[in-house]
DNA sequence: GCCGAAGCTGAGCGATCGCTTAGTGCGGCC
DNA sequence: GGCCGCACTAAGCGATCGCTCAGCTTCGGC
């Protein structure tokens, strides 16, 4: 598979959009700390320490600790929307596009587990305004997947009695990968992506494509 | 459906095993607070306040804040194991037992969302010893589901290329209900349980039973 | 060679945390 | 009725939190 969204699916931290360098180092340190201990259990001293700076340096680049989480969550959700939109708007049958969406979305959650964990599980730590902004992006994720399933139902490829509920379940299955995936475990992100694409095709009653994912 | 495990699936808080009354009130207050804000963001003053007591009263019944989480997690995991074991050891075909397991497990996560949220997502806040104890119970959950799927594969009811991975996915799907389920949303716990049981039967390649769950 | 801006540090502020201690109110037992 | 024991509270301890501020260093522009 070769959607444009795949180009940053490798092992380079995709934070090149964050400048200057010190701000990026702080942000990467915050992602790691938030993923390990959770937002509330992470101290600003810990973040600054991981970035090799004093606690006060953090406040030159970010107004508050919450702004760090907001930036991380925003960038991560933008990425999630891009992955699912690229798959939804790609070419091929609904089954191929759904398998593409699931396998690439799962690969992202597994391969970028620390980021995904923060993005998916620390949403409640944001204030109301920031959370509303993020929830809008989540609805776009939902819409992208639902669009593919709608297409498959319309074309007769899929047999789905409850499109809304099945969309929810598909996204839920992918997102939860960020909770359990273990980098030192027996499966690679690619393997989990392939397994999950197959399982989701079964859920929607499609004939397995056999090689719908990379 | 009518397994013994169902008897406490209703809307009464299943904390009657916690005595005396003040200890139970504190524990229920802690469940609500942990579910709303997370363990680390919850203060002992908040827990005591919800229980209508002074902060110091907490320490008469529990040694530390972490002991509260440990007790909650232990009771909740015992419940989860009981639900899945009851379904696995029930009568009927593998498909019926799997549908029973999924629908009752999902009903618990949706109907007891606050408890399930704490149980499933605050595990990392426990110390190493307590966490190891809980992880043992999690492996029992995994074993119960895997046993049903193994049975279905052996009897030819299921078509599952990757039993371990599929078991993981089934449990993951159920557990994530605690993250997204909304009490004020359009679906009842029963409805989600029925939907998910159907989706899981599709995942394992079983013929839908049509009415495998209550 | 001087200067101002920018990046960063050491020290520390007020607030709040988990938890402790001294003491109070009260119900049951002889 | 006097007394003991237990559940609970008011007050506060030391530690740590998010965050601030004065001052130091560095470096480009002239």
Short mmCIF file of C-alpha atoms (C1' of nucleotides) in Angstrom, two decimals:
data_model
loop_
_atom_site.label_atom_id
_atom_site.label_comp_id
_atom_site.label_asym_id
_atom_site.label_seq_id
_atom_site.Cartn_x
_atom_site.Cartn_y
_atom_site.Cartn_z
CA UNK A 1 0.00 0.00 0.00
CA UNK A 2 1.28 3.43 -0.78
CA UNK A 3 -0.95 6.29 0.26
CA UNK A 4 0.73 9.60 0.89
CA UNK A 5 -0.23 9.27 4.53
CA UNK A 6 2.16 6.36 4.79
CA UNK A 7 5.30 8.37 4.29
CA UNK A 8 5.60 9.29 7.93
CA UNK A 9 4.59 5.92 9.22
CA UNK A 10 8.18 4.85 9.81
CA UNK A 11 10.33 5.29 12.86
CA UNK A 12 11.30 8.94 12.67
CA UNK A 13 9.52 11.14 15.17
CA UNK A 14 7.14 13.23 13.08
CA UNK A 15 7.58 16.43 15.00
CA UNK A 16 9.64 18.29 12.42
CA UNK A 17 6.82 20.82 12.19
CA UNK A 18 7.60 21.97 15.73
CA UNK A 19 10.26 24.66 15.94
CA UNK A 20 12.63 25.78 17.33
CA UNK A 21 14.65 22.75 18.30
CA UNK A 22 14.26 23.32 22.06
CA UNK A 23 10.49 23.47 21.75
CA UNK A 24 10.49 20.19 19.83
CA UNK A 25 12.72 18.48 22.39
CA UNK A 26 10.38 19.59 25.15
CA UNK A 27 7.37 18.33 23.22
CA UNK A 28 8.92 14.94 22.54
CA UNK A 29 9.89 14.68 26.21
CA UNK A 30 6.32 15.52 27.19
CA UNK A 31 4.91 12.84 24.87
CA UNK A 32 7.12 10.21 26.47
CA UNK A 33 6.36 11.32 30.01
CA UNK A 34 2.59 11.63 29.44
CA UNK A 35 2.52 8.20 27.79
CA UNK A 36 4.44 6.56 30.62
CA UNK A 37 2.79 8.10 33.65
CA UNK A 38 -0.24 10.02 32.40
CA UNK A 39 -0.70 13.77 32.17
CA UNK A 40 -1.56 14.43 35.80
CA UNK A 41 1.24 12.29 37.19
CA UNK A 42 3.83 14.01 35.01
CA UNK A 43 5.60 17.04 36.46
CA UNK A 44 6.96 19.95 34.51
CA UNK A 45 10.29 19.24 36.17
CA UNK A 46 10.26 15.75 34.68
CA UNK A 47 9.52 17.03 31.18
CA UNK A 48 12.24 19.66 31.36
CA UNK A 49 14.68 17.13 32.78
CA UNK A 50 14.09 14.69 29.93
CA UNK A 51 14.75 17.52 27.48
CA UNK A 52 17.96 18.39 29.32
CA UNK A 53 16.77 21.76 30.50
CA UNK A 54 15.77 23.52 33.69
CA UNK A 55 12.11 23.63 34.72
CA UNK A 56 11.88 27.32 33.90
CA UNK A 57 12.92 26.79 30.28
CA UNK A 58 9.62 25.07 29.56
CA UNK A 59 7.72 28.30 30.08
CA UNK A 60 9.71 30.15 27.44
CA UNK A 61 8.23 27.91 24.75
CA UNK A 62 4.86 26.97 26.27
CA UNK A 63 2.53 29.02 28.40
CA UNK A 64 1.34 26.12 30.55
CA UNK A 65 1.70 22.39 30.92
CA UNK A 66 -1.74 22.03 29.40
CA UNK A 67 -0.64 23.87 26.25
CA UNK A 68 1.92 21.11 25.73
CA UNK A 69 -0.82 18.47 25.88
CA UNK A 70 -3.01 20.53 23.59
CA UNK A 71 -0.28 20.82 20.95
CA UNK A 72 0.47 17.11 21.14
CA UNK A 73 -3.19 16.19 20.92
CA UNK A 74 -3.82 18.56 18.01
CA UNK A 75 -0.89 17.31 15.95
CA UNK A 76 -1.74 13.69 16.70
CA UNK A 77 -5.39 14.07 15.77
CA UNK A 78 -4.47 15.89 12.57
CA UNK A 79 -2.34 12.89 11.74
CA UNK A 80 -5.16 10.44 12.53
CA UNK A 81 -7.60 12.34 10.34
CA UNK A 82 -5.04 12.44 7.51
CA UNK A 83 -4.48 8.68 7.68
CA UNK A 84 -8.18 7.83 7.60
CA UNK A 85 -9.04 10.43 4.94
CA UNK A 86 -6.24 9.21 2.69
CA UNK A 87 -7.60 5.68 2.90
CA UNK A 88 -11.22 6.75 2.46
CA UNK A 89 -10.47 8.89 -0.59
CA UNK A 90 -8.16 6.34 -2.16
CA UNK A 91 -8.98 4.19 -5.13
CA UNK A 92 -10.24 0.65 -5.02
CA UNK A 93 -13.27 -1.16 -3.71
CA UNK A 94 -14.84 -0.36 -0.38
CA UNK A 95 -13.27 -3.50 1.04
CA UNK A 96 -9.82 -2.46 -0.12
CA UNK A 97 -10.24 1.03 1.25
CA UNK A 98 -11.55 -0.24 4.59
CA UNK A 99 -8.66 -2.68 4.90
CA UNK A 100 -6.29 0.16 4.03
CA UNK A 101 -7.85 2.45 6.61
CA UNK A 102 -7.74 -0.14 9.39
CA UNK A 103 -4.27 -1.46 8.68
CA UNK A 104 -2.67 1.99 8.41
CA UNK A 105 -4.58 3.35 11.41
CA UNK A 106 -3.57 0.33 13.49
CA UNK A 107 0.03 0.59 12.30
CA UNK A 108 0.09 4.16 13.51
CA UNK A 109 -1.32 3.24 16.93
CA UNK A 110 1.15 0.40 17.33
CA UNK A 111 4.24 1.98 15.78
CA UNK A 112 3.68 5.35 17.43
CA UNK A 113 2.27 3.92 20.59
CA UNK A 114 3.52 6.62 22.95
CA UNK A 115 1.99 9.39 20.86
CA UNK A 116 -1.24 7.50 20.27
CA UNK A 117 -1.59 6.75 23.96
CA UNK A 118 -1.44 10.42 24.85
CA UNK A 119 -3.70 11.40 21.98
CA UNK A 120 -6.38 8.82 22.74
CA UNK A 121 -6.35 8.61 26.51
CA UNK A 122 -5.46 12.05 27.88
CA UNK A 123 -8.27 13.93 26.18
CA UNK A 124 -10.12 14.55 29.44
CA UNK A 125 -7.16 16.45 30.86
CA UNK A 126 -7.76 19.27 28.37
CA UNK A 127 -9.92 22.24 29.23
CA UNK A 128 -13.38 22.57 27.66
CA UNK A 129 -12.31 24.77 24.74
CA UNK A 130 -9.37 22.63 23.68
CA UNK A 131 -11.37 19.46 24.12
CA UNK A 132 -14.16 20.71 21.87
CA UNK A 133 -11.61 21.47 19.17
CA UNK A 134 -10.24 17.93 19.41
CA UNK A 135 -13.69 16.34 19.45
CA UNK A 136 -14.36 17.98 16.09
CA UNK A 137 -11.37 16.12 14.67
CA UNK A 138 -12.63 12.89 16.19
CA UNK A 139 -15.92 13.29 14.41
CA UNK A 140 -13.98 13.63 11.17
CA UNK A 141 -12.29 10.29 11.88
CA UNK A 142 -15.67 8.75 12.45
CA UNK A 143 -17.05 10.28 9.25
CA UNK A 144 -14.18 8.94 7.15
CA UNK A 145 -14.70 5.36 8.32
CA UNK A 146 -18.45 5.59 8.12
CA UNK A 147 -18.16 6.84 4.55
CA UNK A 148 -16.26 3.73 3.51
CA UNK A 149 -18.77 1.44 5.19
CA UNK A 150 -21.68 3.34 3.62
CA UNK A 151 -20.05 2.85 0.21
CA UNK A 152 -19.65 -0.86 0.81
CA UNK A 153 -23.24 -1.24 1.88
CA UNK A 154 -24.46 0.74 -1.14
CA UNK A 155 -22.40 -1.36 -3.54
CA UNK A 156 -23.49 -4.58 -1.91
CA UNK A 157 -19.95 -5.48 -0.86
CA UNK A 158 -20.80 -5.28 2.83
CA UNK A 159 -23.57 -6.69 4.97
CA UNK A 160 -23.89 -4.30 7.90
CA UNK A 161 -27.18 -4.03 9.83
CA UNK A 162 -25.96 -1.16 12.08
CA UNK A 163 -23.59 1.19 10.26
CA UNK A 164 -23.20 3.66 13.12
CA UNK A 165 -22.53 0.97 15.68
CA UNK A 166 -20.16 -0.93 13.43
CA UNK A 167 -18.21 2.25 12.64
CA UNK A 168 -17.87 2.86 16.35
CA UNK A 169 -16.67 -0.69 16.92
CA UNK A 170 -14.10 -0.53 14.11
CA UNK A 171 -12.60 2.71 15.40
CA UNK A 172 -12.73 1.43 18.97
CA UNK A 173 -10.85 -1.72 18.00
CA UNK A 174 -8.10 0.30 16.32
CA UNK A 175 -7.79 2.88 19.10
CA UNK A 176 -7.48 0.30 21.84
CA UNK A 177 -4.29 -0.96 20.19
CA UNK A 178 -2.56 2.00 21.83
CA UNK A 179 -3.51 0.58 25.24
CA UNK A 180 -2.26 -2.98 24.89
CA UNK A 181 0.40 -2.93 22.19
CA UNK A 182 3.82 -3.83 23.55
CA UNK A 183 6.91 -2.87 21.58
CA UNK A 184 8.71 -5.89 23.04
CA UNK A 185 5.77 -8.17 22.33
CA UNK A 186 5.59 -10.88 19.67
CA UNK A 187 3.81 -8.83 16.99
CA UNK A 188 5.01 -6.07 14.72
CA UNK A 189 2.75 -3.12 13.90
CA UNK A 190 2.46 -4.48 10.34
CA UNK A 191 1.28 -7.85 11.61
CA UNK A 192 -1.34 -6.36 13.88
CA UNK A 193 -2.49 -4.10 11.06
CA UNK A 194 -2.93 -7.08 8.72
CA UNK A 195 -4.72 -9.14 11.37
CA UNK A 196 -7.09 -6.32 12.23
CA UNK A 197 -7.86 -5.51 8.60
CA UNK A 198 -8.93 -9.12 8.14
CA UNK A 199 -11.04 -9.09 11.30
CA UNK A 200 -12.78 -5.87 10.28
CA UNK A 201 -13.58 -7.20 6.80
CA UNK A 202 -15.23 -10.14 8.52
CA UNK A 203 -17.18 -7.76 10.77
CA UNK A 204 -18.69 -6.01 7.75
CA UNK A 205 -19.42 -9.25 5.95
CA UNK A 206 -16.98 -8.68 3.09
CA UNK A 207 -15.14 -11.39 1.23
CA UNK A 208 -11.55 -11.30 2.52
CA UNK A 209 -9.30 -9.69 -0.08
CA UNK A 210 -6.41 -11.78 1.17
CA UNK A 211 -3.80 -9.09 0.57
CA UNK A 212 -5.58 -5.86 1.28
CA UNK A 213 -2.74 -4.44 3.28
CA UNK A 214 0.97 -3.96 2.79
CA UNK B 1 -29.55 -15.51 29.08
CA UNK B 2 -29.31 -16.45 32.66
CA UNK B 3 -25.87 -17.31 33.93
CA UNK B 4 -25.27 -16.88 37.62
CA UNK B 5 -22.87 -14.09 36.80
CA UNK B 6 -25.80 -12.07 35.53
CA UNK B 7 -27.45 -11.63 38.89
CA UNK B 8 -25.40 -8.57 39.77
CA UNK B 9 -25.50 -7.08 36.32
CA UNK B 10 -28.29 -4.71 37.24
CA UNK B 11 -28.14 -1.22 38.64
CA UNK B 12 -27.32 -1.84 42.28
CA UNK B 13 -23.74 -1.03 43.20
CA UNK B 14 -22.12 -4.41 43.81
CA UNK B 15 -20.03 -3.31 46.74
CA UNK B 16 -22.04 -5.07 49.43
CA UNK B 17 -18.96 -7.14 50.18
CA UNK B 18 -17.21 -4.04 51.49
CA UNK B 19 -17.85 -3.35 55.16
CA UNK B 20 -18.36 -1.38 57.32
CA UNK B 21 -20.70 1.13 55.73
CA UNK B 22 -18.24 4.04 55.96
CA UNK B 23 -15.57 2.03 54.15
CA UNK B 24 -18.02 1.22 51.38
CA UNK B 25 -19.10 4.84 51.01
CA UNK B 26 -15.48 5.88 50.69
CA UNK B 27 -14.83 3.18 48.11
CA UNK B 28 -17.84 4.13 46.00
CA UNK B 29 -16.80 7.78 46.22
CA UNK B 30 -13.30 6.80 45.08
CA UNK B 31 -14.66 4.85 42.11
CA UNK B 32 -16.64 7.87 40.94
CA UNK B 33 -13.77 10.28 41.43
CA UNK B 34 -11.17 8.04 39.79
CA UNK B 35 -13.50 7.43 36.84
CA UNK B 36 -14.19 11.13 36.36
CA UNK B 37 -10.75 12.61 36.78
CA UNK B 38 -8.30 9.71 36.90
CA UNK B 39 -6.39 8.38 39.90
CA UNK B 40 -3.60 10.95 39.93
CA UNK B 41 -5.91 13.92 39.49
CA UNK B 42 -8.14 12.80 42.35
CA UNK B 43 -7.34 14.08 45.83
CA UNK B 44 -8.03 12.29 49.06
CA UNK B 45 -9.94 15.39 50.13
CA UNK B 46 -12.26 14.95 47.15
CA UNK B 47 -12.92 11.30 47.94
CA UNK B 48 -13.62 12.02 51.59
CA UNK B 49 -15.83 14.98 50.63
CA UNK B 50 -17.95 12.86 48.30
CA UNK B 51 -18.40 10.35 51.11
CA UNK B 52 -19.44 13.16 53.47
CA UNK B 53 -16.43 12.78 55.73
CA UNK B 54 -13.28 14.65 56.67
CA UNK B 55 -10.02 13.85 54.85
CA UNK B 56 -8.58 12.11 57.89
CA UNK B 57 -11.47 9.62 58.06
CA UNK B 58 -10.20 7.96 54.91
CA UNK B 59 -7.10 6.74 56.70
CA UNK B 60 -9.06 4.93 59.37
CA UNK B 61 -10.37 2.51 56.75
CA UNK B 62 -7.56 2.52 54.19
CA UNK B 63 -3.83 2.80 54.70
CA UNK B 64 -3.17 4.84 51.58
CA UNK B 65 -4.93 6.25 48.54
CA UNK B 66 -3.34 3.49 46.51
CA UNK B 67 -4.92 0.83 48.70
CA UNK B 68 -8.31 2.21 47.65
CA UNK B 69 -7.42 1.76 43.99
CA UNK B 70 -6.07 -1.69 44.69
CA UNK B 71 -9.28 -2.81 46.38
CA UNK B 72 -11.40 -1.39 43.58
CA UNK B 73 -9.23 -2.99 40.93
CA UNK B 74 -9.20 -6.34 42.68
CA UNK B 75 -12.96 -6.51 43.15
CA UNK B 76 -13.57 -5.35 39.60
CA UNK B 77 -11.21 -7.88 38.08
CA UNK B 78 -12.69 -10.66 40.16
CA UNK B 79 -16.03 -9.67 38.69
CA UNK B 80 -14.65 -9.66 35.15
CA UNK B 81 -13.14 -13.11 35.59
CA UNK B 82 -16.41 -14.40 37.04
CA UNK B 83 -18.43 -13.09 34.10
CA UNK B 84 -16.15 -14.62 31.48
CA UNK B 85 -15.70 -17.92 33.34
CA UNK B 86 -19.45 -18.30 33.76
CA UNK B 87 -19.92 -17.88 30.03
CA UNK B 88 -17.01 -20.13 29.12
CA UNK B 89 -18.18 -22.92 31.41
CA UNK B 90 -21.83 -22.61 30.41
CA UNK B 91 -23.69 -25.02 28.23
CA UNK B 92 -24.32 -24.65 24.54
CA UNK B 93 -22.23 -24.43 21.41
CA UNK B 94 -19.00 -22.47 21.24
CA UNK B 95 -20.84 -19.77 19.30
CA UNK B 96 -23.50 -19.48 21.98
CA UNK B 97 -20.90 -19.33 24.74
CA UNK B 98 -18.82 -16.75 22.89
CA UNK B 99 -21.88 -14.60 22.26
CA UNK B 100 -22.78 -14.97 25.94
CA UNK B 101 -19.29 -14.00 27.05
CA UNK B 102 -19.12 -10.94 24.81
CA UNK B 103 -22.62 -9.66 25.47
CA UNK B 104 -22.38 -10.02 29.25
CA UNK B 105 -18.84 -8.63 29.39
CA UNK B 106 -19.88 -5.64 27.25
CA UNK B 107 -23.01 -5.12 29.34
CA UNK B 108 -20.82 -4.92 32.42
CA UNK B 109 -18.45 -2.40 30.84
CA UNK B 110 -21.34 -0.24 29.64
CA UNK B 111 -23.69 -0.57 32.61
CA UNK B 112 -20.92 -0.24 35.18
CA UNK B 113 -18.93 2.21 33.16
CA UNK B 114 -17.42 4.12 36.09
CA UNK B 115 -16.14 0.97 37.73
CA UNK B 116 -14.91 -0.54 34.47
CA UNK B 117 -13.11 2.65 33.56
CA UNK B 118 -11.11 2.58 36.78
CA UNK B 119 -10.48 -1.14 36.52
CA UNK B 120 -9.29 -1.06 32.92
CA UNK B 121 -7.47 2.25 32.67
CA UNK B 122 -5.89 2.98 36.05
CA UNK B 123 -3.84 -0.19 36.29
CA UNK B 124 -0.54 1.63 35.79
CA UNK B 125 -1.13 3.71 38.91
CA UNK B 126 -0.70 0.60 41.07
CA UNK B 127 2.65 -0.35 42.53
CA UNK B 128 4.53 -3.33 41.07
CA UNK B 129 3.25 -5.90 43.55
CA UNK B 130 -0.40 -4.97 43.25
CA UNK B 131 -0.13 -4.71 39.48
CA UNK B 132 1.32 -8.20 39.18
CA UNK B 133 -1.59 -9.56 41.18
CA UNK B 134 -4.06 -7.87 38.83
CA UNK B 135 -2.21 -9.00 35.72
CA UNK B 136 -2.71 -12.58 36.85
CA UNK B 137 -6.46 -12.00 36.82
CA UNK B 138 -6.22 -10.46 33.36
CA UNK B 139 -4.53 -13.57 32.06
CA UNK B 140 -7.46 -15.58 33.42
CA UNK B 141 -9.83 -13.39 31.40
CA UNK B 142 -7.75 -14.04 28.33
CA UNK B 143 -7.68 -17.77 29.02
CA UNK B 144 -11.46 -17.97 29.39
CA UNK B 145 -12.09 -16.33 26.02
CA UNK B 146 -9.34 -18.23 24.30
CA UNK B 147 -10.80 -21.47 25.62
CA UNK B 148 -14.14 -20.76 23.93
CA UNK B 149 -12.47 -19.88 20.65
CA UNK B 150 -10.29 -22.99 20.84
CA UNK B 151 -13.44 -25.06 21.32
CA UNK B 152 -15.09 -23.46 18.32
CA UNK B 153 -12.08 -24.08 16.12
CA UNK B 154 -11.84 -27.70 17.28
CA UNK B 155 -15.51 -28.34 16.60
CA UNK B 156 -15.34 -26.65 13.23
CA UNK B 157 -17.80 -23.93 14.23
CA UNK B 158 -15.19 -21.17 13.88
CA UNK B 159 -12.70 -20.25 11.20
CA UNK B 160 -9.90 -18.45 13.03
CA UNK B 161 -6.38 -18.33 11.55
CA UNK B 162 -4.85 -16.54 14.58
CA UNK B 163 -6.45 -17.62 17.85
CA UNK B 164 -4.17 -15.59 20.11
CA UNK B 165 -4.56 -12.43 18.09
CA UNK B 166 -8.30 -12.84 17.72
CA UNK B 167 -8.70 -13.42 21.46
CA UNK B 168 -6.79 -10.22 22.08
CA UNK B 169 -8.97 -8.33 19.62
CA UNK B 170 -12.22 -9.63 21.13
CA UNK B 171 -11.21 -8.63 24.65
CA UNK B 172 -9.87 -5.32 23.41
CA UNK B 173 -13.15 -4.54 21.69
CA UNK B 174 -15.12 -5.25 24.87
CA UNK B 175 -12.78 -3.35 27.17
CA UNK B 176 -12.76 -0.21 25.05
CA UNK B 177 -16.50 0.10 25.63
CA UNK B 178 -15.60 1.57 29.02
CA UNK B 179 -13.80 4.41 27.25
CA UNK B 180 -16.50 5.56 24.85
CA UNK B 181 -19.82 4.42 26.29
CA UNK B 182 -22.06 7.33 27.24
CA UNK B 183 -24.87 6.78 29.67
CA UNK B 184 -26.84 9.57 27.98
CA UNK B 185 -26.07 8.20 24.52
CA UNK B 186 -28.51 6.50 22.16
CA UNK B 187 -27.64 2.90 23.07
CA UNK B 188 -28.43 0.82 26.12
CA UNK B 189 -25.86 -1.62 27.51
CA UNK B 190 -28.07 -4.47 26.28
CA UNK B 191 -28.09 -3.10 22.75
CA UNK B 192 -24.34 -2.67 22.64
CA UNK B 193 -23.90 -6.17 24.04
CA UNK B 194 -26.11 -7.64 21.32
CA UNK B 195 -24.37 -5.68 18.56
CA UNK B 196 -20.93 -6.68 19.78
CA UNK B 197 -21.85 -10.35 20.16
CA UNK B 198 -22.93 -10.35 16.52
CA UNK B 199 -19.75 -8.59 15.38
CA UNK B 200 -17.56 -11.03 17.29
CA UNK B 201 -19.34 -14.05 15.82
CA UNK B 202 -18.56 -12.60 12.41
CA UNK B 203 -14.92 -12.14 13.42
CA UNK B 204 -14.57 -15.83 14.23
CA UNK B 205 -16.41 -16.89 11.11
CA UNK B 206 -19.41 -18.41 12.91
CA UNK B 207 -22.92 -18.49 11.57
CA UNK B 208 -24.83 -15.82 13.48
CA UNK B 209 -27.09 -17.43 16.05
CA UNK B 210 -29.55 -14.58 15.69
CA UNK B 211 -30.54 -14.54 19.33
CA UNK B 212 -27.44 -15.56 21.17
CA UNK B 213 -27.83 -12.90 23.81
CA UNK B 214 -30.62 -11.60 25.96
"C1'" DG C 1 33.96 46.99 20.89
"C1'" DC C 2 29.49 47.90 22.43
"C1'" DC C 3 24.48 46.86 22.86
"C1'" DG C 4 20.04 44.82 22.94
"C1'" DA C 5 17.43 40.79 22.30
"C1'" DA C 6 16.77 36.04 23.11
"C1'" DG C 7 17.50 31.57 25.54
"C1'" DC C 8 18.21 29.72 29.62
"C1'" DT C 9 19.21 29.01 34.83
"C1'" DG C 10 18.93 29.19 40.13
"C1'" DA C 11 16.10 30.31 43.49
"C1'" DG C 12 11.88 30.47 45.24
"C1'" DC C 13 6.67 31.89 45.60
"C1'" DG C 14 1.97 30.48 46.98
"C1'" DA C 15 -0.95 26.60 46.69
"C1'" DT C 16 -2.04 22.04 47.32
"C1'" DC C 17 -0.77 17.39 47.89
"C1'" DG C 18 -0.87 12.70 50.89
"C1'" DC C 19 -0.87 11.76 55.32
"C1'" DT C 20 -0.45 12.38 60.75
"C1'" DT C 21 -1.61 13.75 65.33
"C1'" DA C 22 -4.17 15.37 69.24
"C1'" DG C 23 -8.42 15.63 70.78
"C1'" DT C 24 -13.77 15.16 70.73
"C1'" DG C 25 -18.32 12.89 70.76
"C1'" DC C 26 -20.77 8.85 71.58
"C1'" DG C 27 -22.52 4.12 72.21
"C1'" DG C 28 -22.10 -0.16 74.81
"C1'" DC C 29 -20.69 -2.71 79.09
"C1'" DC C 30 -20.08 -3.54 83.86
"C1'" DG D 1 -23.46 6.12 86.17
"C1'" DG D 2 -18.71 5.98 85.16
"C1'" DC D 3 -15.53 4.47 81.89
"C1'" DC D 4 -13.43 2.51 77.89
"C1'" DG D 5 -12.90 2.06 72.98
"C1'" DC D 6 -13.90 3.34 68.52
"C1'" DA D 7 -15.18 6.46 64.67
"C1'" DC D 8 -14.39 10.72 63.39
"C1'" DT D 9 -12.74 15.82 63.10
"C1'" DA D 10 -9.74 20.13 63.17
"C1'" DA D 11 -5.48 21.44 62.40
"C1'" DG D 12 -1.38 21.10 60.39
"C1'" DC D 13 3.21 18.75 58.91
"C1'" DG D 14 6.76 18.22 55.28
"C1'" DA D 15 6.98 17.61 50.47
"C1'" DT D 16 6.04 18.76 45.98
"C1'" DC D 17 3.34 20.95 42.62
"C1'" DG D 18 2.81 24.64 38.50
"C1'" DC D 19 4.74 28.59 37.62
"C1'" DT D 20 7.57 33.28 38.12
"C1'" DC D 21 11.43 36.37 38.26
"C1'" DA D 22 15.96 38.46 38.43
"C1'" DG D 23 20.07 37.77 36.43
"C1'" DC D 24 23.60 35.43 33.46
"C1'" DT D 25 25.42 34.06 28.95
"C1'" DT D 26 25.63 34.24 24.06
"C1'" DC D 27 25.44 36.24 19.63
"C1'" DG D 28 24.24 39.13 15.50
"C1'" DG D 29 24.25 44.08 13.89
"C1'" DC D 30 26.81 48.15 13.43
#
